[in-house]
Amino acid sequence: MKTMAAISFLSSSILRLNSSNRSLSKRYKPISRFTTKTSFLIPFHNHNFSHNNLNNHPKGKHTAVSSATTNTMAAASVAAEESRVPPAVPLPTPPLTKFKIALCQLLVTADKERNIAHARKAIEEAAQKGAQLVVLPEIWNSPYSNASFPVYAEDIDAGGDASPSTMMLSELSRSLQITVVGGSIPERSGDKLYNTCCVFGSDGKLKAKHRKVHLFDIDIPGQITFKESLTLTGGESPTIVDTDVGRIGIGICYDIRFQELAMLYAARGAHLICYPGAFNMVTGPLHWELLQRARAMDCQLFVATCSPARDASAGYVAWGHSTLVGPFGEVMATTEHDEAIVVAEIDYSLIDLRRTNLPFQKQRRGDLYQLVDVQRLKAESTK
């Protein structure tokens, strides 16, 4: 009697679970209905669970499990290419396989002209050390504060005297024939302010402009409170750019916390993601290196970060520790919190090596979840 009661209870529980799953599935809409965000993960629920395969015979159990495992592996193999919508772009062949990158960790002051001259000197020194790609910190021409952003903001699109910071970056990238990921500066566009990173090619031309997508709004009582949204507007687009040193995705500081953005860049064929950032003394010790290594390992590509140097007397104190991370999640070069120029070699052949040795990119379950690149999806639908 007890055995029959147990079987009855188990059967009714499974039926209730299936009924609950069917109800839950009604909340999810088709992929084509999700068109308001840049990227997201969509879970898909498998409703094929059945209690009809319960079998007390060991051989019967083993056969059922083996069959299920085989089917799951087959589904994973077939669905891997469907786990990204649109499908992932093959990793492009970069213009060069090896090159030196420089991360210029600069001390930022309230003197804008001094900051620009100081950044110029650091870029020149990095180029002298053989760097073909130079990365600057987040908000390197201005104190990091809501009060300063409107005062130090520049009209990047107008150029010239309206944007002395980017004029210097353009001039140096051309004269030194290097690629510059220009950290970020406050940008004024009409009546809006943005936290913006400009990428200049070795010809001195502006190749891309990334406006920080995720604004830094946090409140940790007794430790730190900061709300960029009080003055800044969030960007509306991911930024990926082909340069003389490969395909680069751009994020700014808080953007690094959102793995979907990094996964989107990987699906677009990025070799490297650069994150100019200014993590603080609360989150920096715990999260800065962790997030860099996670993004690099998640996507099996290179991640480079560049922070301002630490100024303990500033209103906002940066953690520092500018770092280059390889596609296995390994820290390849880093520094402490003082001013420094970190020079390291990037070897893109490591990307293929790591993806071959640990091929989880080809093992994603597109039958269970998908990364949807809404921007690409819309562009392709209008062709």
mmCIF file of C-alpha atoms in Angstrom:
data_model
loop_
_atom_site.group_PDB
_atom_site.id
_atom_site.type_symbol
_atom_site.label_atom_id
_atom_site.label_comp_id
_atom_site.label_asym_id
_atom_site.label_seq_id
_atom_site.Cartn_x
_atom_site.Cartn_y
_atom_site.Cartn_z
ATOM 1 C CA MET A 1 0.000 0.000 0.000
ATOM 2 C CA LYS A 2 2.827 2.367 0.892
ATOM 3 C CA THR A 3 4.538 1.647 -2.444
ATOM 4 C CA MET A 4 1.326 2.341 -4.408
ATOM 5 C CA ALA A 5 0.780 5.545 -2.455
ATOM 6 C CA ALA A 6 4.339 6.698 -3.192
ATOM 7 C CA ILE A 7 3.935 5.996 -6.918
ATOM 8 C CA SER A 8 0.612 7.837 -6.957
ATOM 9 C CA PHE A 9 2.149 10.832 -5.186
ATOM 10 C CA LEU A 10 5.115 10.901 -7.590
ATOM 11 C CA SER A 11 2.886 10.705 -10.654
ATOM 12 C CA SER A 12 0.607 13.506 -9.475
ATOM 13 C CA SER A 13 3.632 15.681 -8.626
ATOM 14 C CA ILE A 14 5.066 15.243 -12.105
ATOM 15 C CA LEU A 15 1.711 16.065 -13.697
ATOM 16 C CA ARG A 16 1.522 19.260 -11.627
ATOM 17 C CA LEU A 17 5.076 20.180 -12.718
ATOM 18 C CA ASN A 18 4.210 19.693 -16.381
ATOM 19 C CA SER A 19 1.075 21.779 -15.950
ATOM 20 C CA SER A 20 3.128 24.537 -14.289
ATOM 21 C CA ASN A 21 5.679 24.485 -17.121
ATOM 22 C CA ARG A 22 2.936 24.777 -19.741
ATOM 23 C CA SER A 23 1.557 27.796 -17.907
ATOM 24 C CA LEU A 24 4.996 29.376 -17.639
ATOM 25 C CA SER A 25 5.709 28.896 -21.341
ATOM 26 C CA LYS A 26 2.789 31.142 -22.244
ATOM 27 C CA ARG A 27 4.689 34.124 -20.821
ATOM 28 C CA TYR A 28 7.443 33.893 -23.439
ATOM 29 C CA LYS A 29 6.910 35.576 -26.801
ATOM 30 C CA PRO A 30 8.510 34.646 -30.128
ATOM 31 C CA ILE A 31 11.983 36.046 -30.778
ATOM 32 C CA SER A 32 10.696 38.449 -33.420
ATOM 33 C CA ARG A 33 8.636 40.273 -30.811
ATOM 34 C CA PHE A 34 11.723 41.321 -28.822
ATOM 35 C CA THR A 35 12.935 44.414 -30.639
ATOM 36 C CA THR A 36 13.442 47.062 -27.978
ATOM 37 C CA LYS A 37 16.827 46.017 -26.549
ATOM 38 C CA THR A 38 20.257 45.626 -28.067
ATOM 39 C CA SER A 39 20.909 42.090 -26.901
ATOM 40 C CA PHE A 40 19.526 39.585 -24.459
ATOM 41 C CA LEU A 41 19.345 35.921 -23.611
ATOM 42 C CA ILE A 42 16.074 34.107 -24.236
ATOM 43 C CA PRO A 43 15.401 30.898 -22.294
ATOM 44 C CA PHE A 44 13.460 28.155 -24.041
ATOM 45 C CA HIS A 45 11.669 25.541 -21.959
ATOM 46 C CA ASN A 46 11.620 21.885 -22.970
ATOM 47 C CA HIS A 47 8.217 20.402 -22.201
ATOM 48 C CA ASN A 48 9.078 16.858 -23.295
ATOM 49 C CA PHE A 49 9.672 15.623 -19.738
ATOM 50 C CA SER A 50 7.723 12.447 -19.165
ATOM 51 C CA HIS A 51 7.224 10.023 -16.302
ATOM 52 C CA ASN A 52 6.438 7.127 -18.653
ATOM 53 C CA ASN A 53 10.070 5.947 -18.699
ATOM 54 C CA LEU A 54 10.177 5.072 -14.994
ATOM 55 C CA ASN A 55 11.622 1.584 -14.863
ATOM 56 C CA ASN A 56 12.720 -0.427 -11.859
ATOM 57 C CA HIS A 57 14.989 -2.663 -13.931
ATOM 58 C CA PRO A 58 18.629 -1.429 -13.856
ATOM 59 C CA LYS A 59 19.180 -2.290 -17.516
ATOM 60 C CA GLY A 60 16.052 -0.431 -18.529
ATOM 61 C CA LYS A 61 17.177 2.637 -16.586
ATOM 62 C CA HIS A 62 20.629 2.558 -18.166
ATOM 63 C CA THR A 63 19.166 2.296 -21.667
ATOM 64 C CA ALA A 64 16.839 5.259 -21.102
ATOM 65 C CA VAL A 65 19.608 7.468 -19.726
ATOM 66 C CA SER A 66 22.014 6.573 -22.535
ATOM 67 C CA SER A 67 19.372 7.395 -25.129
ATOM 68 C CA ALA A 68 18.572 10.727 -23.470
ATOM 69 C CA THR A 69 22.265 11.608 -23.232
ATOM 70 C CA THR A 70 22.820 10.775 -26.895
ATOM 71 C CA ASN A 71 19.847 12.886 -27.928
ATOM 72 C CA THR A 72 21.046 15.790 -25.783
ATOM 73 C CA MET A 73 24.529 15.681 -27.287
ATOM 74 C CA ALA A 74 23.093 15.543 -30.784
ATOM 75 C CA ALA A 75 20.806 18.480 -30.032
ATOM 76 C CA ALA A 76 23.749 20.498 -28.692
ATOM 77 C CA SER A 77 25.781 19.760 -31.806
ATOM 78 C CA VAL A 78 22.984 20.795 -34.130
ATOM 79 C CA ALA A 79 21.920 23.822 -32.073
ATOM 80 C CA ALA A 80 25.360 25.402 -31.469
ATOM 81 C CA GLU A 81 25.121 27.528 -34.615
ATOM 82 C CA GLU A 82 21.602 28.555 -33.648
ATOM 83 C CA SER A 83 22.629 29.879 -30.230
ATOM 84 C CA ARG A 84 23.332 33.310 -31.696
ATOM 85 C CA VAL A 85 20.794 35.190 -33.778
ATOM 86 C CA PRO A 86 21.906 36.181 -36.370
ATOM 87 C CA PRO A 87 24.617 33.475 -36.529
ATOM 88 C CA ALA A 88 28.067 34.375 -35.228
ATOM 89 C CA VAL A 89 30.456 36.024 -37.661
ATOM 90 C CA PRO A 90 33.592 33.917 -38.273
ATOM 91 C CA LEU A 91 36.659 35.363 -36.574
ATOM 92 C CA PRO A 92 38.242 37.556 -39.259
ATOM 93 C CA THR A 93 41.910 37.305 -40.198
ATOM 94 C CA PRO A 94 43.591 40.270 -38.467
ATOM 95 C CA PRO A 95 46.016 42.547 -40.353
ATOM 96 C CA LEU A 96 48.752 41.262 -38.029
ATOM 97 C CA THR A 97 48.983 38.423 -35.524
ATOM 98 C CA LYS A 98 51.342 39.933 -32.947
ATOM 99 C CA PHE A 99 51.738 43.502 -31.749
ATOM 100 C CA LYS A 100 52.361 45.554 -28.629
ATOM 101 C CA ILE A 101 49.610 47.273 -26.687
ATOM 102 C CA ALA A 102 50.145 50.079 -24.161
ATOM 103 C CA LEU A 103 47.778 50.942 -21.316
ATOM 104 C CA CYS A 104 48.466 54.488 -20.104
ATOM 105 C CA GLN A 105 47.395 54.798 -16.461
ATOM 106 C CA LEU A 106 47.363 58.573 -15.992
ATOM 107 C CA LEU A 107 46.952 60.847 -12.995
ATOM 108 C CA VAL A 108 44.047 63.193 -13.743
ATOM 109 C CA THR A 109 43.903 66.744 -12.353
ATOM 110 C CA ALA A 110 41.487 69.667 -12.476
ATOM 111 C CA ASP A 111 43.715 71.352 -15.087
ATOM 112 C CA LYS A 112 42.364 70.309 -18.473
ATOM 113 C CA GLU A 113 45.276 71.663 -20.495
ATOM 114 C CA ARG A 114 47.702 69.828 -18.230
ATOM 115 C CA ASN A 115 45.710 66.592 -18.646
ATOM 116 C CA ILE A 116 45.841 66.862 -22.431
ATOM 117 C CA ALA A 117 49.570 67.611 -22.478
ATOM 118 C CA HIS A 118 50.208 64.767 -20.034
ATOM 119 C CA ALA A 119 48.235 62.303 -22.156
ATOM 120 C CA ARG A 120 50.176 63.420 -25.233
ATOM 121 C CA LYS A 121 53.485 62.714 -23.503
ATOM 122 C CA ALA A 122 52.313 59.268 -22.369
ATOM 123 C CA ILE A 123 51.152 58.298 -25.866
ATOM 124 C CA GLU A 124 54.468 59.395 -27.357
ATOM 125 C CA GLU A 125 56.362 57.366 -24.753
ATOM 126 C CA ALA A 126 54.187 54.311 -25.431
ATOM 127 C CA ALA A 127 54.881 54.573 -29.165
ATOM 128 C CA GLN A 128 58.610 54.841 -28.476
ATOM 129 C CA LYS A 129 58.326 51.539 -26.607
ATOM 130 C CA GLY A 130 56.905 49.917 -29.710
ATOM 131 C CA ALA A 131 53.173 50.056 -28.980
ATOM 132 C CA GLN A 132 50.975 49.924 -32.072
ATOM 133 C CA LEU A 133 47.788 50.230 -29.990
ATOM 134 C CA VAL A 134 47.522 52.735 -27.126
ATOM 135 C CA VAL A 135 44.616 52.826 -24.663
ATOM 136 C CA LEU A 136 43.800 55.745 -22.337
ATOM 137 C CA PRO A 137 41.676 55.754 -19.143
ATOM 138 C CA GLU A 138 38.034 56.626 -18.625
ATOM 139 C CA ILE A 139 37.480 60.412 -18.201
ATOM 140 C CA TRP A 140 41.166 61.329 -18.510
ATOM 141 C CA ASN A 141 40.734 65.051 -19.315
ATOM 142 C CA SER A 142 38.412 65.894 -16.401
ATOM 143 C CA PRO A 143 37.801 65.081 -12.761
ATOM 144 C CA TYR A 144 35.297 62.251 -12.468
ATOM 145 C CA SER A 145 32.269 64.059 -11.056
ATOM 146 C CA ASN A 146 28.811 65.144 -12.141
ATOM 147 C CA ALA A 147 29.797 68.740 -11.415
ATOM 148 C CA SER A 148 32.771 68.499 -13.792
ATOM 149 C CA PHE A 149 31.189 66.694 -16.739
ATOM 150 C CA PRO A 150 29.285 69.728 -18.125
ATOM 151 C CA VAL A 151 32.293 72.032 -17.622
ATOM 152 C CA TYR A 152 34.882 69.819 -19.331
ATOM 153 C CA ALA A 153 32.590 68.429 -22.051
ATOM 154 C CA GLU A 154 33.631 68.785 -25.697
ATOM 155 C CA ASP A 155 31.732 68.800 -28.983
ATOM 156 C CA ILE A 156 33.504 65.885 -30.641
ATOM 157 C CA ASP A 157 31.504 66.087 -33.862
ATOM 158 C CA ALA A 158 32.447 69.754 -34.327
ATOM 159 C CA GLY A 159 36.126 68.931 -33.784
ATOM 160 C CA GLY A 160 38.923 71.485 -33.890
ATOM 161 C CA ASP A 161 38.959 73.945 -31.011
ATOM 162 C CA ALA A 162 35.585 72.593 -29.861
ATOM 163 C CA SER A 163 37.320 69.332 -28.962
ATOM 164 C CA PRO A 164 40.996 69.859 -28.094
ATOM 165 C CA SER A 165 41.258 66.407 -26.492
ATOM 166 C CA THR A 166 40.251 64.474 -29.615
ATOM 167 C CA MET A 167 42.198 66.872 -31.839
ATOM 168 C CA MET A 168 45.349 65.846 -29.964
ATOM 169 C CA LEU A 169 44.478 62.148 -30.277
ATOM 170 C CA SER A 170 43.887 62.488 -34.014
ATOM 171 C CA GLU A 171 47.141 64.359 -34.547
ATOM 172 C CA LEU A 172 49.228 61.840 -32.605
ATOM 173 C CA SER A 173 47.676 58.726 -34.103
ATOM 174 C CA ARG A 174 48.497 60.095 -37.550
ATOM 175 C CA SER A 175 52.014 61.333 -36.801
ATOM 176 C CA LEU A 176 52.990 58.219 -34.831
ATOM 177 C CA GLN A 177 51.024 55.884 -37.152
ATOM 178 C CA ILE A 178 49.360 54.032 -34.297
ATOM 179 C CA THR A 179 45.810 53.101 -33.333
ATOM 180 C CA VAL A 180 44.476 54.955 -30.286
ATOM 181 C CA VAL A 181 41.543 53.912 -28.126
ATOM 182 C CA GLY A 182 41.131 57.309 -26.551
ATOM 183 C CA GLY A 183 39.804 56.336 -23.127
ATOM 184 C CA SER A 184 36.756 58.493 -22.603
ATOM 185 C CA ILE A 185 35.885 62.152 -22.160
ATOM 186 C CA PRO A 186 32.633 63.999 -21.442
ATOM 187 C CA GLU A 187 30.938 64.722 -24.766
ATOM 188 C CA ARG A 188 28.375 67.439 -25.460
ATOM 189 C CA SER A 189 25.921 66.764 -28.268
ATOM 190 C CA GLY A 190 23.078 69.252 -28.466
ATOM 191 C CA ASP A 191 21.569 69.463 -25.009
ATOM 192 C CA LYS A 192 22.873 66.038 -23.939
ATOM 193 C CA LEU A 193 26.079 64.858 -22.300
ATOM 194 C CA TYR A 194 27.685 61.465 -22.885
ATOM 195 C CA ASN A 195 30.654 59.514 -21.554
ATOM 196 C CA THR A 196 32.381 58.842 -24.873
ATOM 197 C CA CYS A 197 35.319 56.841 -26.190
ATOM 198 C CA CYS A 198 36.844 57.731 -29.558
ATOM 199 C CA VAL A 199 38.952 55.327 -31.613
ATOM 200 C CA PHE A 200 41.460 56.809 -34.057
ATOM 201 C CA GLY A 201 43.176 54.889 -36.826
ATOM 202 C CA SER A 202 46.826 55.201 -37.830
ATOM 203 C CA ASP A 203 45.733 57.718 -40.478
ATOM 204 C CA GLY A 204 44.420 60.056 -37.770
ATOM 205 C CA LYS A 205 40.791 59.578 -38.750
ATOM 206 C CA LEU A 206 38.006 58.932 -36.239
ATOM 207 C CA LYS A 207 37.056 55.306 -36.841
ATOM 208 C CA ALA A 208 34.444 54.852 -34.102
ATOM 209 C CA LYS A 209 32.764 56.629 -31.221
ATOM 210 C CA HIS A 210 31.319 54.653 -28.316
ATOM 211 C CA ARG A 211 28.952 56.287 -25.887
ATOM 212 C CA LYS A 212 28.830 54.453 -22.566
ATOM 213 C CA VAL A 213 25.780 52.209 -22.810
ATOM 214 C CA HIS A 214 25.258 51.323 -19.139
ATOM 215 C CA LEU A 215 25.366 54.306 -16.808
ATOM 216 C CA PHE A 216 27.056 53.945 -13.440
ATOM 217 C CA ASP A 217 24.221 54.390 -10.954
ATOM 218 C CA ILE A 218 24.968 52.689 -7.641
ATOM 219 C CA ASP A 219 24.234 53.249 -3.965
ATOM 220 C CA ILE A 220 26.137 51.256 -1.357
ATOM 221 C CA PRO A 221 25.205 53.000 1.917
ATOM 222 C CA GLY A 222 28.182 54.168 3.924
ATOM 223 C CA GLN A 223 30.629 53.314 1.118
ATOM 224 C CA ILE A 224 29.830 54.878 -2.241
ATOM 225 C CA THR A 225 26.958 56.569 -4.020
ATOM 226 C CA PHE A 226 27.264 57.806 -7.584
ATOM 227 C CA LYS A 227 24.653 58.410 -10.277
ATOM 228 C CA GLU A 228 25.963 59.232 -13.737
ATOM 229 C CA SER A 229 22.376 59.547 -14.943
ATOM 230 C CA LEU A 230 22.081 62.861 -13.083
ATOM 231 C CA THR A 231 24.088 64.472 -15.882
ATOM 232 C CA LEU A 232 24.853 61.863 -18.543
ATOM 233 C CA THR A 233 22.746 60.089 -21.170
ATOM 234 C CA GLY A 234 23.352 56.440 -22.022
ATOM 235 C CA GLY A 235 24.512 55.420 -25.490
ATOM 236 C CA GLU A 236 22.230 53.483 -27.804
ATOM 237 C CA SER A 237 24.598 51.221 -29.685
ATOM 238 C CA PRO A 238 27.362 48.641 -29.239
ATOM 239 C CA THR A 239 30.616 49.658 -30.921
ATOM 240 C CA ILE A 240 32.908 47.324 -32.824
ATOM 241 C CA VAL A 241 35.567 48.586 -35.199
ATOM 242 C CA ASP A 242 38.109 47.136 -37.629
ATOM 243 C CA THR A 243 41.560 48.630 -37.120
ATOM 244 C CA ASP A 244 45.168 48.032 -38.151
ATOM 245 C CA VAL A 245 45.479 45.834 -35.050
ATOM 246 C CA GLY A 246 42.344 43.747 -35.485
ATOM 247 C CA ARG A 247 38.641 43.950 -34.742
ATOM 248 C CA ILE A 248 37.994 45.717 -31.429
ATOM 249 C CA GLY A 249 34.843 45.965 -29.324
ATOM 250 C CA ILE A 250 34.534 48.989 -27.041
ATOM 251 C CA GLY A 251 32.961 49.271 -23.593
ATOM 252 C CA ILE A 252 33.396 51.857 -20.864
ATOM 253 C CA CYS A 253 33.796 50.887 -17.213
ATOM 254 C CA TYR A 254 30.304 49.818 -16.028
ATOM 255 C CA ASP A 255 29.714 48.231 -19.464
ATOM 256 C CA ILE A 256 32.062 45.429 -18.389
ATOM 257 C CA ARG A 257 29.481 44.129 -15.906
ATOM 258 C CA PHE A 258 27.122 43.138 -18.710
ATOM 259 C CA GLN A 259 28.303 39.887 -20.268
ATOM 260 C CA GLU A 260 25.697 40.115 -23.026
ATOM 261 C CA LEU A 261 27.566 43.069 -24.555
ATOM 262 C CA ALA A 262 30.846 41.157 -24.549
ATOM 263 C CA MET A 263 29.151 38.059 -26.000
ATOM 264 C CA LEU A 264 27.645 40.225 -28.716
ATOM 265 C CA TYR A 265 31.118 41.551 -29.588
ATOM 266 C CA ALA A 266 32.469 38.000 -29.708
ATOM 267 C CA ALA A 267 29.616 37.000 -32.029
ATOM 268 C CA ARG A 268 30.570 39.916 -34.280
ATOM 269 C CA GLY A 269 34.109 38.588 -34.586
ATOM 270 C CA ALA A 270 36.026 40.736 -32.095
ATOM 271 C CA HIS A 271 39.624 39.802 -31.305
ATOM 272 C CA LEU A 272 39.879 42.237 -28.412
ATOM 273 C CA ILE A 273 37.561 44.233 -26.144
ATOM 274 C CA CYS A 274 38.896 47.475 -24.653
ATOM 275 C CA TYR A 275 37.301 48.842 -21.494
ATOM 276 C CA PRO A 276 38.576 52.215 -20.308
ATOM 277 C CA GLY A 277 37.337 52.243 -16.723
ATOM 278 C CA ALA A 278 37.570 53.895 -13.337
ATOM 279 C CA PHE A 279 36.436 51.349 -10.772
ATOM 280 C CA ASN A 280 36.405 52.737 -7.239
ATOM 281 C CA MET A 281 37.937 51.666 -3.944
ATOM 282 C CA VAL A 282 34.836 49.673 -2.957
ATOM 283 C CA THR A 283 34.146 47.572 -6.045
ATOM 284 C CA GLY A 284 37.656 47.680 -7.484
ATOM 285 C CA PRO A 285 39.364 45.254 -5.083
ATOM 286 C CA LEU A 286 36.580 42.679 -5.474
ATOM 287 C CA HIS A 287 35.333 43.006 -9.029
ATOM 288 C CA TRP A 288 37.817 44.750 -11.356
ATOM 289 C CA GLU A 289 40.134 41.840 -12.175
ATOM 290 C CA LEU A 290 37.345 39.289 -11.718
ATOM 291 C CA LEU A 291 35.178 40.917 -14.399
ATOM 292 C CA GLN A 292 38.048 41.306 -16.854
ATOM 293 C CA ARG A 293 39.008 37.673 -16.552
ATOM 294 C CA ALA A 294 35.382 36.561 -16.759
ATOM 295 C CA ARG A 295 34.697 38.516 -19.957
ATOM 296 C CA ALA A 296 37.899 37.244 -21.564
ATOM 297 C CA MET A 297 37.202 33.652 -20.546
ATOM 298 C CA ASP A 298 33.481 33.808 -21.453
ATOM 299 C CA CYS A 299 34.299 34.914 -24.979
ATOM 300 C CA GLN A 300 37.792 33.435 -25.402
ATOM 301 C CA LEU A 301 39.337 36.673 -26.619
ATOM 302 C CA PHE A 302 41.618 39.424 -25.261
ATOM 303 C CA VAL A 303 40.397 42.060 -22.804
ATOM 304 C CA ALA A 304 42.316 45.266 -22.090
ATOM 305 C CA THR A 305 41.383 47.784 -19.394
ATOM 306 C CA CYS A 306 42.840 51.178 -18.578
ATOM 307 C CA SER A 307 42.154 53.110 -15.384
ATOM 308 C CA PRO A 308 43.191 56.532 -14.125
ATOM 309 C CA ALA A 309 45.952 56.436 -11.526
ATOM 310 C CA ARG A 310 44.811 56.729 -7.933
ATOM 311 C CA ASP A 311 44.511 60.180 -6.365
ATOM 312 C CA ALA A 312 43.558 59.765 -2.702
ATOM 313 C CA SER A 313 42.663 63.464 -2.446
ATOM 314 C CA ALA A 314 40.123 63.375 -5.296
ATOM 315 C CA GLY A 315 36.377 63.335 -4.775
ATOM 316 C CA TYR A 316 36.224 60.030 -6.652
ATOM 317 C CA VAL A 317 39.178 57.718 -5.971
ATOM 318 C CA ALA A 318 40.055 55.249 -8.743
ATOM 319 C CA TRP A 319 41.298 51.738 -8.014
ATOM 320 C CA GLY A 320 43.899 51.697 -10.815
ATOM 321 C CA HIS A 321 45.325 48.293 -11.832
ATOM 322 C CA SER A 322 45.154 48.631 -15.635
ATOM 323 C CA THR A 323 45.360 45.110 -17.047
ATOM 324 C CA LEU A 324 45.622 42.917 -20.139
ATOM 325 C CA VAL A 325 43.894 39.522 -19.954
ATOM 326 C CA GLY A 326 44.315 36.676 -22.444
ATOM 327 C CA PRO A 327 41.651 34.392 -23.954
ATOM 328 C CA PHE A 328 42.143 31.741 -21.257
ATOM 329 C CA GLY A 329 41.320 34.257 -18.525
ATOM 330 C CA GLU A 330 45.005 34.665 -17.668
ATOM 331 C CA VAL A 331 46.412 38.016 -16.513
ATOM 332 C CA MET A 332 49.151 38.800 -19.029
ATOM 333 C CA ALA A 333 50.215 42.226 -17.726
ATOM 334 C CA THR A 334 49.052 44.602 -15.015
ATOM 335 C CA THR A 335 50.179 47.346 -12.657
ATOM 336 C CA GLU A 336 49.346 48.772 -9.232
ATOM 337 C CA HIS A 337 47.614 52.123 -8.621
ATOM 338 C CA ASP A 338 50.331 54.692 -9.418
ATOM 339 C CA GLU A 339 50.950 56.256 -12.810
ATOM 340 C CA ALA A 340 52.345 53.696 -15.240
ATOM 341 C CA ILE A 341 52.497 52.654 -18.876
ATOM 342 C CA VAL A 342 51.817 48.932 -19.185
ATOM 343 C CA VAL A 343 53.295 47.529 -22.414
ATOM 344 C CA ALA A 344 52.543 43.932 -23.375
ATOM 345 C CA GLU A 345 52.365 41.725 -26.461
ATOM 346 C CA ILE A 346 49.099 40.452 -27.888
ATOM 347 C CA ASP A 347 49.280 37.257 -29.919
ATOM 348 C CA TYR A 348 45.979 36.537 -31.646
ATOM 349 C CA SER A 349 46.992 32.942 -32.414
ATOM 350 C CA LEU A 350 46.146 32.229 -28.762
ATOM 351 C CA ILE A 351 42.470 32.786 -29.556
ATOM 352 C CA ASP A 352 42.370 29.888 -32.019
ATOM 353 C CA LEU A 353 44.449 27.754 -29.677
ATOM 354 C CA ARG A 354 42.153 28.279 -26.701
ATOM 355 C CA ARG A 355 38.987 27.821 -28.743
ATOM 356 C CA THR A 356 40.364 24.563 -30.152
ATOM 357 C CA ASN A 357 41.508 23.205 -26.793
ATOM 358 C CA LEU A 358 38.315 24.215 -25.001
ATOM 359 C CA PRO A 359 35.608 24.287 -27.711
ATOM 360 C CA PHE A 360 32.633 25.382 -25.636
ATOM 361 C CA GLN A 361 31.765 28.020 -28.247
ATOM 362 C CA LYS A 362 30.648 25.068 -30.406
ATOM 363 C CA GLN A 363 28.741 23.392 -27.584
ATOM 364 C CA ARG A 364 26.121 26.031 -26.819
ATOM 365 C CA ARG A 365 22.529 24.830 -26.556
ATOM 366 C CA GLY A 366 20.648 26.882 -29.103
ATOM 367 C CA ASP A 367 17.634 24.683 -28.388
ATOM 368 C CA LEU A 368 17.582 26.074 -24.826
ATOM 369 C CA TYR A 369 18.835 29.665 -25.071
ATOM 370 C CA GLN A 370 19.903 32.249 -27.623
ATOM 371 C CA LEU A 371 21.824 35.513 -27.705
ATOM 372 C CA VAL A 372 19.894 37.871 -29.964
ATOM 373 C CA ASP A 373 21.754 40.766 -31.578
ATOM 374 C CA VAL A 374 18.758 43.003 -32.195
ATOM 375 C CA GLN A 375 20.733 45.640 -34.087
ATOM 376 C CA ARG A 376 22.079 43.108 -36.595
ATOM 377 C CA LEU A 377 18.713 41.383 -36.816
ATOM 378 C CA LYS A 378 16.976 44.640 -37.730
ATOM 379 C CA ALA A 379 19.670 45.546 -40.254
ATOM 380 C CA GLU A 380 19.399 42.211 -41.999
ATOM 381 C CA SER A 381 15.614 42.302 -42.071
ATOM 382 C CA THR A 382 15.685 45.590 -43.991
ATOM 383 C CA LYS A 383 18.026 44.327 -46.727
#
